[in-house]
Short mmCIF file of C-alpha atoms and ligand atoms in Angstrom, two decimals:
data_model
loop_
_atom_site.label_atom_id
_atom_site.label_comp_id
_atom_site.label_asym_id
_atom_site.label_seq_id
_atom_site.Cartn_x
_atom_site.Cartn_y
_atom_site.Cartn_z
CA UNK A 127 53.40 75.20 -4.55
CA UNK A 128 52.91 73.46 -7.87
CA UNK A 129 49.57 71.77 -8.28
CA UNK A 130 48.46 69.10 -10.77
CA UNK A 131 46.56 70.18 -13.83
CA UNK A 132 43.01 68.84 -13.70
CA UNK A 133 40.76 68.35 -16.70
CA UNK A 134 37.60 66.48 -17.66
CA UNK A 135 37.52 63.56 -20.04
CA UNK A 136 34.76 61.48 -21.58
CA UNK A 137 37.14 58.75 -22.69
CA UNK A 138 36.71 55.60 -20.64
CA UNK A 139 39.49 54.87 -18.16
CA UNK A 140 40.21 51.63 -20.02
CA UNK A 141 40.97 53.52 -23.24
CA UNK A 142 42.63 56.60 -21.76
CA UNK A 143 46.17 57.61 -22.57
CA UNK A 144 47.78 57.93 -19.16
CA UNK A 145 50.49 56.46 -16.97
CA UNK A 146 48.07 55.37 -14.24
CA UNK A 147 44.37 54.68 -13.77
CA UNK A 148 42.78 55.42 -10.39
CA UNK A 149 39.88 53.25 -9.26
CA UNK A 150 38.01 53.08 -5.96
CA UNK A 151 37.66 50.08 -3.69
CA UNK A 152 35.19 49.52 -0.86
CA UNK A 153 34.79 47.21 2.11
CA UNK A 154 31.79 45.01 1.51
CA UNK A 155 31.38 43.02 4.72
CA UNK A 156 34.68 41.16 5.06
CA UNK A 157 35.47 41.45 1.36
CA UNK A 158 37.04 44.05 -0.87
CA UNK A 159 34.82 45.15 -3.77
CA UNK A 160 35.03 47.68 -6.59
CA UNK A 161 33.56 51.15 -6.24
CA UNK A 162 31.35 52.49 -9.05
CA UNK A 163 33.38 53.79 -11.98
CA UNK A 164 35.73 50.81 -12.09
CA UNK A 165 33.43 48.72 -14.35
CA UNK A 166 35.29 49.18 -17.63
CA UNK A 167 38.63 48.59 -16.03
CA UNK A 168 37.19 45.41 -14.55
CA UNK A 169 36.00 44.30 -18.00
CA UNK A 170 39.56 44.75 -19.30
CA UNK A 171 40.68 42.35 -16.58
CA UNK A 172 38.03 39.82 -17.58
CA UNK A 173 35.82 40.72 -14.64
CA UNK A 174 38.39 39.45 -12.16
CA UNK A 175 39.57 42.69 -10.58
CA UNK A 176 38.02 42.16 -7.17
CA UNK A 177 39.80 38.81 -6.99
CA UNK A 178 43.12 40.37 -8.02
CA UNK A 179 42.71 43.04 -5.33
CA UNK A 180 41.86 40.48 -2.69
CA UNK A 181 44.97 38.45 -3.63
CA UNK A 182 47.08 41.58 -3.30
CA UNK A 183 45.73 42.16 0.20
CA UNK A 184 43.67 45.24 -0.66
CA UNK A 185 41.01 45.93 1.97
CA UNK A 186 39.01 48.88 0.65
CA UNK A 187 39.67 50.67 3.94
CA UNK A 188 40.49 54.39 3.95
CA UNK A 189 44.17 55.04 3.13
CA UNK A 190 44.54 51.54 1.71
CA UNK A 191 46.24 52.19 -1.63
CA UNK A 192 47.32 49.26 -3.78
CA UNK A 193 49.15 49.54 -7.13
CA UNK A 194 49.46 46.77 -9.70
CA UNK A 195 50.69 46.55 -13.31
CA UNK A 196 48.15 46.26 -16.13
CA UNK A 197 50.33 43.93 -18.24
CA UNK A 198 48.93 45.52 -21.39
CA UNK A 199 45.25 45.12 -20.52
CA UNK A 200 44.88 48.92 -20.40
CA UNK A 201 46.80 51.67 -22.19
CA UNK A 202 48.02 52.85 -18.80
CA UNK A 203 50.79 50.86 -17.17
CA UNK A 204 49.48 50.79 -13.63
CA UNK A 205 46.20 50.69 -11.72
CA UNK A 206 46.00 52.53 -8.42
CA UNK A 207 43.19 51.17 -6.22
CA UNK A 208 42.28 53.50 -3.37
CA UNK A 209 39.99 52.63 -0.46
CA UNK A 210 36.73 54.46 0.22
CA UNK A 211 35.83 52.50 3.36
CA UNK A 212 32.58 50.68 4.10
CA UNK A 213 30.32 50.50 1.06
CA UNK A 214 27.27 51.68 3.05
CA UNK A 215 29.13 54.80 4.24
CA UNK A 216 30.42 56.11 0.91
CA UNK A 217 29.81 59.86 0.54
CA UNK A 218 31.67 62.95 -0.66
CA UNK A 219 34.23 62.95 2.17
CA UNK A 220 35.10 59.29 1.54
CA UNK A 221 35.67 60.09 -2.15
CA UNK A 222 37.72 63.18 -1.24
CA UNK A 223 39.96 61.20 1.11
CA UNK A 224 40.42 58.32 -1.33
CA UNK A 225 41.29 60.76 -4.13
CA UNK A 226 43.76 62.45 -1.80
CA UNK A 227 45.43 59.18 -0.81
CA UNK A 228 45.72 58.21 -4.50
CA UNK A 229 47.21 61.60 -5.40
CA UNK A 230 49.82 61.20 -2.66
CA UNK A 231 50.71 57.74 -3.94
CA UNK A 232 51.11 59.15 -7.46
CA UNK A 233 53.76 61.75 -6.66
CA UNK A 234 56.23 61.85 -9.53
CA UNK A 235 53.77 60.38 -12.07
CA UNK A 236 53.18 62.46 -15.20
CA UNK A 237 49.58 61.72 -16.01
CA UNK A 238 46.75 59.81 -14.36
CA UNK A 239 43.09 59.29 -15.12
CA UNK A 240 40.60 59.02 -12.26
CA UNK A 241 37.30 57.17 -12.19
CA UNK A 242 36.42 58.49 -8.70
CA UNK A 243 34.96 61.54 -10.44
CA UNK A 244 32.12 59.42 -11.81
CA UNK A 245 31.00 58.94 -8.18
CA UNK A 246 31.46 62.60 -7.13
CA UNK A 247 33.28 65.00 -9.44
CA UNK A 248 33.59 67.85 -6.92
CA UNK A 249 34.95 65.62 -4.16
CA UNK A 250 37.35 63.78 -6.48
CA UNK A 251 38.75 67.06 -7.83
CA UNK A 252 39.13 68.66 -4.41
CA UNK A 253 40.70 65.54 -2.93
CA UNK A 254 43.16 65.32 -5.83
CA UNK A 255 44.34 68.92 -5.46
CA UNK A 256 44.64 68.61 -1.67
CA UNK A 257 46.32 65.20 -1.72
CA UNK A 258 48.88 66.34 -4.30
CA UNK A 259 49.94 69.24 -2.08
CA UNK A 260 53.57 69.23 -0.97
CA UNK A 261 55.65 71.96 0.62
CA UNK A 262 59.28 71.68 -0.44
CA UNK A 263 60.19 75.36 -0.63
CA UNK A 264 62.98 74.83 1.91
CA UNK A 265 64.54 71.61 0.64
CA UNK A 266 67.65 71.92 -1.49
CA UNK A 267 66.67 68.74 -3.27
CA UNK A 268 63.10 68.87 -4.42
CA UNK A 269 61.24 65.55 -4.22
CA UNK A 270 59.28 63.85 -7.00
CA UNK A 271 56.86 66.74 -7.30
CA UNK A 272 53.11 66.16 -7.42
CA UNK A 273 51.34 64.13 -10.10
CA UNK A 274 51.51 66.34 -13.18
CA UNK A 275 48.07 65.97 -14.63
CA UNK A 276 44.88 64.16 -13.67
CA UNK A 277 42.05 63.59 -16.15
CA UNK A 278 38.74 63.16 -14.39
CA UNK A 279 36.21 60.93 -16.13
CA UNK A 280 32.96 62.92 -16.42
CA UNK A 281 29.96 61.62 -14.49
CA UNK A 282 27.08 60.21 -16.57
CA UNK A 283 24.57 62.73 -15.19
CA UNK A 284 24.70 66.48 -15.84
CA UNK A 285 25.85 68.61 -18.74
CA UNK A 286 29.41 69.33 -19.78
CA UNK A 287 28.85 72.93 -18.74
CA UNK A 288 27.82 71.87 -15.22
CA UNK A 289 30.84 69.63 -15.01
CA UNK A 290 33.18 72.46 -15.98
CA UNK A 291 31.65 74.75 -13.33
CA UNK A 292 31.91 72.02 -10.70
CA UNK A 293 35.54 71.37 -11.58
CA UNK A 294 36.43 75.07 -11.49
CA UNK A 295 34.84 75.56 -8.05
CA UNK A 296 36.62 72.51 -6.67
CA UNK A 297 39.97 73.68 -8.02
CA UNK A 298 39.51 77.20 -6.63
CA UNK A 299 38.62 75.74 -3.21
CA UNK A 300 41.59 73.38 -3.39
CA UNK A 301 43.89 76.27 -4.26
CA UNK A 302 42.55 78.30 -1.33
CA UNK A 303 43.31 75.44 1.05
CA UNK A 304 46.78 75.16 -0.48
CA UNK A 305 47.35 78.90 -0.07
CA UNK A 306 46.40 78.66 3.62
CA UNK A 307 48.72 75.66 4.02
CA UNK A 308 51.58 77.57 2.40
CA UNK A 309 51.18 80.45 4.87
CA UNK A 310 51.11 78.02 7.81
CA UNK A 311 54.09 76.00 6.57
CA UNK A 312 56.29 79.04 5.99
CA UNK A 313 58.67 79.23 8.97
CA UNK A 314 58.37 82.04 11.52
CA UNK A 315 61.70 83.66 10.67
CA UNK A 316 60.35 84.23 7.16
CA UNK A 317 56.67 84.78 7.90
CA UNK A 318 56.33 87.48 10.58
CA UNK A 319 53.72 90.23 10.79
CA UNK A 320 55.16 92.56 8.12
CA UNK A 321 55.89 89.78 5.62
CA UNK A 322 52.63 87.97 6.35
CA UNK A 323 50.76 91.22 5.63
CA UNK A 324 52.68 91.69 2.36
CA UNK A 325 52.03 88.12 1.27
CA UNK A 326 48.34 88.42 2.13
CA UNK A 327 48.16 91.59 0.02
CA UNK A 328 50.02 89.86 -2.82
CA UNK A 329 47.41 87.09 -2.83
CA UNK A 330 44.39 89.39 -2.52
CA UNK A 331 45.20 92.23 -4.91
CA UNK A 332 45.35 90.18 -8.12
CA UNK A 333 41.88 88.84 -7.19
CA UNK A 334 40.63 92.43 -7.33
CA UNK A 335 40.32 92.95 -3.57
CA UNK A 336 40.94 96.13 -1.62
CA UNK A 337 43.74 95.78 0.91
CA UNK A 338 44.62 98.05 3.80
CA UNK A 339 47.62 97.36 6.04
CA UNK A 340 47.78 99.08 9.42
CA UNK A 341 51.40 99.22 10.60
CA UNK A 342 52.47 99.80 14.21
CA UNK A 343 52.15 103.56 13.80
CA UNK A 344 48.60 103.30 12.47
CA UNK A 345 47.77 100.79 15.22
CA UNK A 346 49.01 103.23 17.89
CA UNK A 347 47.05 106.06 16.33
CA UNK A 348 43.92 103.90 16.19
CA UNK A 349 44.23 102.70 19.79
CA UNK A 350 44.61 98.99 19.10
CA UNK A 351 45.87 98.14 22.59
CA UNK A 352 45.43 94.37 22.26
CA UNK A 353 47.51 93.90 19.12
CA UNK A 354 50.11 96.42 20.31
CA UNK A 355 50.37 94.90 23.79
CA UNK A 356 50.94 91.37 22.45
CA UNK A 357 53.32 92.57 19.72
CA UNK A 358 55.44 94.73 22.03
CA UNK A 359 57.98 92.05 22.98
CA UNK A 360 59.00 91.33 19.40
CA UNK A 361 61.51 93.21 17.25
CA UNK A 362 59.03 92.53 14.45
CA UNK A 363 56.16 94.95 14.98
CA UNK A 364 52.52 93.92 14.61
CA UNK A 365 50.13 94.57 11.75
CA UNK A 366 46.40 94.54 11.09
CA UNK A 367 45.34 93.65 7.57
CA UNK A 368 41.90 94.50 6.19
CA UNK A 369 40.79 92.89 2.96
CA UNK A 370 37.48 93.92 1.42
CA UNK A 371 35.45 92.14 -1.25
CA UNK A 372 32.27 93.67 -2.60
CA UNK A 373 30.46 91.01 -4.58
CA UNK A 374 27.81 91.50 -7.25
CA UNK A 375 24.23 91.85 -5.89
CA UNK A 376 25.50 91.32 -2.34
CA UNK A 377 22.62 90.16 -0.16
CA UNK A 378 24.51 90.05 3.15
CA UNK A 379 27.54 91.57 4.78
CA UNK A 380 29.95 89.16 6.48
CA UNK A 381 32.89 90.00 8.75
CA UNK A 382 35.75 87.49 8.87
CA UNK A 383 38.41 87.58 11.59
CA UNK A 384 41.41 85.25 12.08
CA UNK A 385 44.17 84.91 14.67
CA UNK A 386 47.54 85.76 13.16
CA UNK A 387 50.18 85.03 15.80
CA UNK A 388 53.17 84.30 13.56
CA UNK A 389 54.94 82.62 16.48
CA UNK A 390 53.72 82.02 20.02
CA UNK A 391 56.47 81.55 22.61
CA UNK A 392 53.93 82.34 25.31
CA UNK A 393 55.76 85.59 26.02
CA UNK A 394 56.85 86.21 29.63
CA UNK A 395 54.47 83.36 30.64
CA UNK A 396 56.77 81.29 28.45
CA UNK A 397 55.87 77.88 27.07
CA UNK A 398 57.99 74.76 27.69
CA UNK A 399 60.68 74.11 25.03
CA UNK A 400 59.26 70.74 24.04
CA UNK A 401 57.30 71.10 20.77
CA UNK A 402 57.28 74.87 20.93
CA UNK A 403 58.15 74.81 17.21
CA UNK A 404 54.53 73.84 16.52
CA UNK A 405 53.61 77.41 17.43
CA UNK A 406 54.68 78.38 13.91
CA UNK A 407 51.09 77.38 13.08
CA UNK A 408 49.53 79.92 15.46
CA UNK A 409 48.52 82.07 12.49
CA UNK A 410 46.39 79.32 10.94
CA UNK A 411 43.12 81.17 11.60
CA UNK A 412 44.47 84.24 9.82
CA UNK A 413 45.78 82.10 6.95
CA UNK A 414 42.35 80.52 6.50
CA UNK A 415 40.56 83.87 6.58
CA UNK A 416 42.88 85.47 4.01
CA UNK A 417 42.61 82.45 1.71
CA UNK A 418 38.83 82.33 2.06
CA UNK A 419 38.09 85.97 1.24
CA UNK A 420 40.17 85.51 -1.92
CA UNK A 421 38.25 82.31 -2.71
CA UNK A 422 34.94 84.21 -2.31
CA UNK A 423 36.12 86.80 -4.82
CA UNK A 424 37.33 84.20 -7.31
CA UNK A 425 33.99 82.39 -7.15
CA UNK A 426 32.08 85.70 -7.18
CA UNK A 427 29.92 84.97 -4.14
CA UNK A 428 27.07 87.56 -3.98
CA UNK A 429 28.20 88.89 -0.61
CA UNK A 430 30.06 91.79 0.88
CA UNK A 431 32.94 90.41 2.91
CA UNK A 432 35.60 92.16 4.95
CA UNK A 433 38.45 90.20 6.51
CA UNK A 434 40.12 91.77 9.54
CA UNK A 435 43.35 90.01 10.38
CA UNK A 436 45.52 90.96 13.37
CA UNK A 437 49.13 89.81 13.16
CA UNK A 438 51.71 89.79 15.94
CA UNK A 439 54.62 87.75 17.27
CA UNK A 440 54.35 86.80 20.96
CA UNK A 441 57.89 87.05 22.37
CA UNK A 442 59.47 87.53 25.79
CA UNK A 443 61.89 90.47 25.99
CA UNK A 444 62.65 93.60 27.97
CA UNK A 445 59.97 95.33 25.96
CA UNK A 446 57.36 92.59 26.32
CA UNK A 447 53.98 92.97 28.00
CA UNK A 448 53.82 91.25 31.35
CA UNK A 449 51.37 89.49 33.65
CA UNK A 450 49.70 92.24 35.65
CA UNK A 451 49.60 94.76 32.80
CA UNK A 452 46.28 96.37 31.95
CA UNK A 453 45.65 96.91 28.24
CA UNK A 454 43.11 99.31 26.80
CA UNK A 455 41.63 97.54 23.83
CA UNK A 456 40.32 99.04 20.62
CA UNK A 457 36.91 100.45 21.57
CA UNK A 458 37.97 101.24 25.16
CA UNK A 459 37.42 98.07 27.22
CA UNK A 460 40.27 97.33 29.64
CA UNK A 461 41.84 93.91 30.15
CA UNK A 462 44.09 92.74 32.94
CA UNK A 463 46.72 90.34 31.61
CA UNK A 464 46.98 87.32 33.90
CA UNK A 465 48.87 85.20 31.41
CA UNK A 466 50.78 86.50 28.39
CA UNK A 467 50.24 83.12 26.73
CA UNK A 468 46.51 83.91 26.42
CA UNK A 469 47.49 86.36 23.67
CA UNK A 470 45.23 85.24 20.84
CA UNK A 471 42.04 86.53 22.44
CA UNK A 472 43.71 89.93 22.96
CA UNK A 473 44.54 90.52 19.32
CA UNK A 474 41.18 89.04 18.28
CA UNK A 475 39.24 91.39 20.58
CA UNK A 476 40.70 94.43 18.80
CA UNK A 477 39.93 92.91 15.41
CA UNK A 478 36.38 91.90 16.35
CA UNK A 479 35.51 95.38 17.62
CA UNK A 480 36.96 96.96 14.48
CA UNK A 481 35.17 94.48 12.21
CA UNK A 482 31.82 95.10 13.91
CA UNK A 483 32.03 98.86 13.37
CA UNK A 484 31.06 98.05 9.77
CA UNK A 485 27.77 96.55 11.04
CA UNK A 486 28.02 93.12 9.45
CA UNK A 487 25.10 90.66 9.36
CA UNK A 488 27.39 87.82 10.46
CA UNK A 489 30.76 87.48 12.19
CA UNK A 490 32.91 84.40 11.54
CA UNK A 491 36.17 84.11 13.45
CA UNK A 492 38.78 81.34 13.38
CA UNK A 493 41.75 80.81 15.69
CA UNK A 494 44.24 78.30 17.08
CA UNK A 495 43.08 79.59 20.44
CA UNK A 496 43.44 76.97 23.16
CA UNK A 497 45.22 73.77 24.07
CA UNK A 498 41.91 72.93 25.74
CA UNK A 499 40.35 72.47 22.27
CA UNK A 500 42.73 69.55 21.74
CA UNK A 501 42.08 68.18 25.23
CA UNK A 502 38.31 68.21 24.72
CA UNK A 503 37.86 67.31 21.05
CA UNK A 504 41.17 65.88 19.88
CA UNK A 505 43.38 66.96 17.00
CA UNK A 506 40.82 66.67 14.19
CA UNK A 507 37.57 68.20 15.43
CA UNK A 508 37.25 71.98 15.66
CA UNK A 509 35.30 73.42 18.58
CA UNK A 510 32.50 75.69 17.41
CA UNK A 511 31.11 78.35 19.74
CA UNK A 512 29.01 81.50 19.34
CA UNK A 513 25.37 82.55 19.16
CA UNK A 514 23.24 79.40 19.41
CA UNK A 515 21.50 79.25 16.03
CA UNK A 516 24.43 80.35 13.90
CA UNK A 517 26.80 78.10 15.85
CA UNK A 518 24.60 75.08 15.11
CA UNK A 519 24.29 76.05 11.45
CA UNK A 520 28.08 76.38 11.10
CA UNK A 521 28.68 73.10 12.98
CA UNK A 522 26.32 71.22 10.65
CA UNK A 523 28.09 72.68 7.62
CA UNK A 524 31.52 71.89 9.10
CA UNK A 525 30.54 68.25 9.46
CA UNK A 526 29.19 68.15 5.91
CA UNK A 527 32.44 69.52 4.43
CA UNK A 528 34.41 66.72 6.06
CA UNK A 529 36.56 69.15 8.04
CA UNK A 530 34.49 68.26 11.09
CA UNK A 531 33.44 70.46 13.97
CA UNK A 532 31.28 70.19 17.05
CA UNK A 533 29.01 72.76 18.73
CA UNK A 534 30.26 73.75 22.19
CA UNK A 535 28.50 75.79 24.90
CA UNK A 536 29.47 79.07 26.51
CA UNK A 537 28.47 78.25 30.12
CA UNK A 538 27.42 81.37 32.01
CA UNK A 539 29.03 80.29 35.28
CA UNK A 540 32.49 80.48 33.69
CA UNK A 541 32.06 84.13 32.77
CA UNK A 542 32.59 85.43 36.30
CA UNK A 543 35.96 83.67 36.42
CA UNK A 544 37.10 86.25 33.88
CA UNK A 545 36.25 89.12 36.26
CA UNK A 546 39.33 91.21 37.05
CA UNK A 547 40.31 92.77 40.36
CA UNK A 548 41.02 96.11 38.65
CA UNK A 549 40.01 96.07 34.97
CA UNK A 550 36.83 95.32 33.01
CA UNK A 551 37.97 91.78 32.34
CA UNK A 552 40.99 89.50 32.70
CA UNK A 553 42.41 87.48 29.83
CA UNK A 554 42.48 84.13 31.63
CA UNK A 555 40.83 82.24 34.46
CA UNK A 556 42.88 81.10 37.44
CA UNK A 557 41.81 77.50 36.81
CA UNK A 558 42.06 75.33 33.69
CA UNK A 559 38.49 74.03 33.52
CA UNK A 560 36.69 74.59 30.24
CA UNK A 561 39.60 76.56 28.82
CA UNK A 562 38.22 76.56 25.28
CA UNK A 563 34.86 77.81 26.50
CA UNK A 564 36.37 80.51 28.72
CA UNK A 565 38.23 81.82 25.68
CA UNK A 566 34.93 81.88 23.78
CA UNK A 567 33.30 83.78 26.64
CA UNK A 568 36.14 86.30 26.59
CA UNK A 569 35.58 86.93 22.88
CA UNK A 570 31.81 87.25 23.40
CA UNK A 571 32.46 90.35 25.49
CA UNK A 572 33.58 92.13 22.31
CA UNK A 573 30.74 91.00 20.03
CA UNK A 574 27.68 93.28 19.75
CA UNK A 575 24.51 91.86 21.34
CA UNK A 576 22.26 90.07 18.88
CA UNK A 577 24.84 89.64 16.11
CA UNK A 578 24.97 86.08 14.75
CA UNK A 579 28.59 85.09 15.34
CA UNK A 580 30.77 82.04 15.49
CA UNK A 581 34.19 81.28 16.95
CA UNK A 582 35.97 78.26 15.48
CA UNK A 583 38.84 76.91 17.61
CA UNK A 584 41.19 74.94 15.36
CA UNK A 585 44.21 74.59 17.68
CA UNK A 586 44.62 70.91 16.75
CA UNK A 587 42.87 70.58 13.37
CA UNK A 588 44.87 73.35 11.66
CA UNK A 589 48.17 71.51 11.95
CA UNK A 590 48.88 67.84 11.34
CA UNK A 591 51.76 66.70 13.55
CA UNK A 592 51.14 63.05 12.63
CA UNK A 593 51.48 61.13 9.37
CA UNK A 594 49.73 62.16 6.16
CA UNK A 595 46.23 60.67 5.77
CA UNK A 596 43.58 61.01 3.08
CA UNK A 597 44.10 64.42 1.50
CA UNK A 598 45.86 65.82 4.60
CA UNK A 599 49.61 66.33 4.42
CA UNK A 600 51.93 66.81 7.37
CA UNK A 601 51.95 70.40 8.64
CA UNK A 602 49.33 73.00 7.78
CA UNK A 603 45.98 71.45 6.86
CA UNK A 604 44.11 74.54 5.66
CA UNK A 605 41.29 73.88 8.15
CA UNK A 606 38.80 75.69 8.37
CA UNK A 607 38.94 77.15 4.83
CA UNK A 608 36.40 74.73 3.36
CA UNK A 609 34.01 75.18 6.28
CA UNK A 610 34.03 78.97 6.05
CA UNK A 611 33.72 78.84 2.26
CA UNK A 612 30.70 76.57 2.62
CA UNK A 613 29.14 78.84 5.26
CA UNK A 614 29.59 81.83 2.94
CA UNK A 615 28.00 79.90 0.07
CA UNK A 616 25.11 78.98 2.38
CA UNK A 617 24.61 82.62 3.43
CA UNK A 618 24.76 83.68 -0.23
CA UNK A 619 22.02 81.19 -1.01
CA UNK A 620 19.73 81.40 2.02
CA UNK A 621 20.59 84.72 3.63
N1 BES B 907 48.39 79.19 20.65
C1 BES B 907 47.98 78.68 21.91
C2 BES B 907 46.96 77.56 21.80
C3 BES B 907 47.45 76.30 21.14
C4 BES B 907 47.91 75.24 21.91
C5 BES B 907 47.40 76.15 19.77
C6 BES B 907 48.35 74.07 21.30
C7 BES B 907 47.83 75.00 19.16
C8 BES B 907 48.30 73.95 19.91
C9 BES B 907 47.36 79.80 22.76
O1 BES B 907 47.86 81.08 22.53
C10 BES B 907 47.62 79.49 24.19
O2 BES B 907 48.77 79.47 24.55
N2 BES B 907 46.56 79.27 24.97
C11 BES B 907 46.69 78.96 26.34
C12 BES B 907 45.66 79.77 27.10
C13 BES B 907 45.83 79.74 28.59
C14 BES B 907 47.12 80.41 28.98
C15 BES B 907 44.65 80.41 29.23
C16 BES B 907 46.45 77.47 26.52
O3 BES B 907 45.60 76.91 25.83
O4 BES B 907 47.16 76.86 27.31
MN1 MN B 908 49.58 81.50 23.66
ZN1 ZN B 909 48.62 81.43 20.64
#
């Protein structure tokens, strides 16, 4: 989708040629106050801006966006004041959200100048790209379109060269999130395994990446029983996409895996009709992984990264797999299917085993895996499971990016509930307790002992069914692209 053009400026916001000027507001006790960066605009209003804002009912709270005319006091015609929240809590995520809310409010505007960048350039740039995102591919009448151009006032500290590098990284990250959102928002009659694979290749190849697409014939030949079993009920056969990036002076090898169910009806264990359409987002993990390996290449991370992305449509039909079936997974483990709606873990198991044949130093996997993630952590906080140390490292990074995430255990006593009466393992427990954790335990069976690995369950966070907020639009959110990108950057830096 079209994105705003972002550039740096050293002209003060008061002097800038633009249609709108973006300033930040904060909550200071009970009062609204100006965020740093708004000083010169305030001078143009005779120092009375905080009073004006208070009169207008501005609060400084997150998602509080107030517009007012400048009446000739600035070159720009309108000031957009966007809330950062409590003054003592202002950090990068608050700037990102406020920039996103402002960008949403500016849809249809040609040119704006932002002062939020003087507080945090990276966060302001990222928030602007993400907030301006709109998906109108399938509307016959396109809306206003995003804000056309945003000039970011350069921070006082740092060199122009640093600022350009910061801006570029933020834009590349923002574009990766947008690419993931586009995949998620594309409807399931258009985005199915074959077309998803083609679109993933079309994104990755221009970035210089190697792409391999395994079609159903190659999957049969390779013995990918999980992906084949799940994909069997659909007239649209499954795929497995492998995307390889070999960075300069790679210090570590990272395997990325993402769940790519292009639509999840539940299969023969069919889901209720109500809100089944949300299962168009069941490929969000795959979308994030594809977008992130491309991001890593564009930012030249010094890593070797291979993304392994299984894609299938989970449908009920005369050809579908059924409860009671035993599947032989890639690598030879057998799984008794107790519930065809626990399909994600089956395609992921194949992909994880394949990915680990390359002997990576780390495994990072993302999936919209369980409704239990939403029950336990809500719609905005990913559940993070895996080997203890790496899980905690990823969870800390997830929190720092603003995407959120919380470390969750893999309780040993749940493992035996996955024992099968006839196969090595069953794909579901007979009870519902700790459903997110049981899924994590299932995946653990396919991860080599001792490998640092993490499983990120984004069932809720990947898809916003509520109203837009901050930089998050309705629909695909792009979570956990920024978390995985930050983890890769951390591995590149610290090993
Ligand atoms: N795709 C769903 C999980 C999901 C639920 C994602 C809600 C997003 C929103 C997954 O394939 C699924 O159906 N999981 C089952 C597992 C169960 C049958 C063991 C679930 O969570 O109910
Ligand atoms: Mn399912
Ligand atoms: Zn699913």
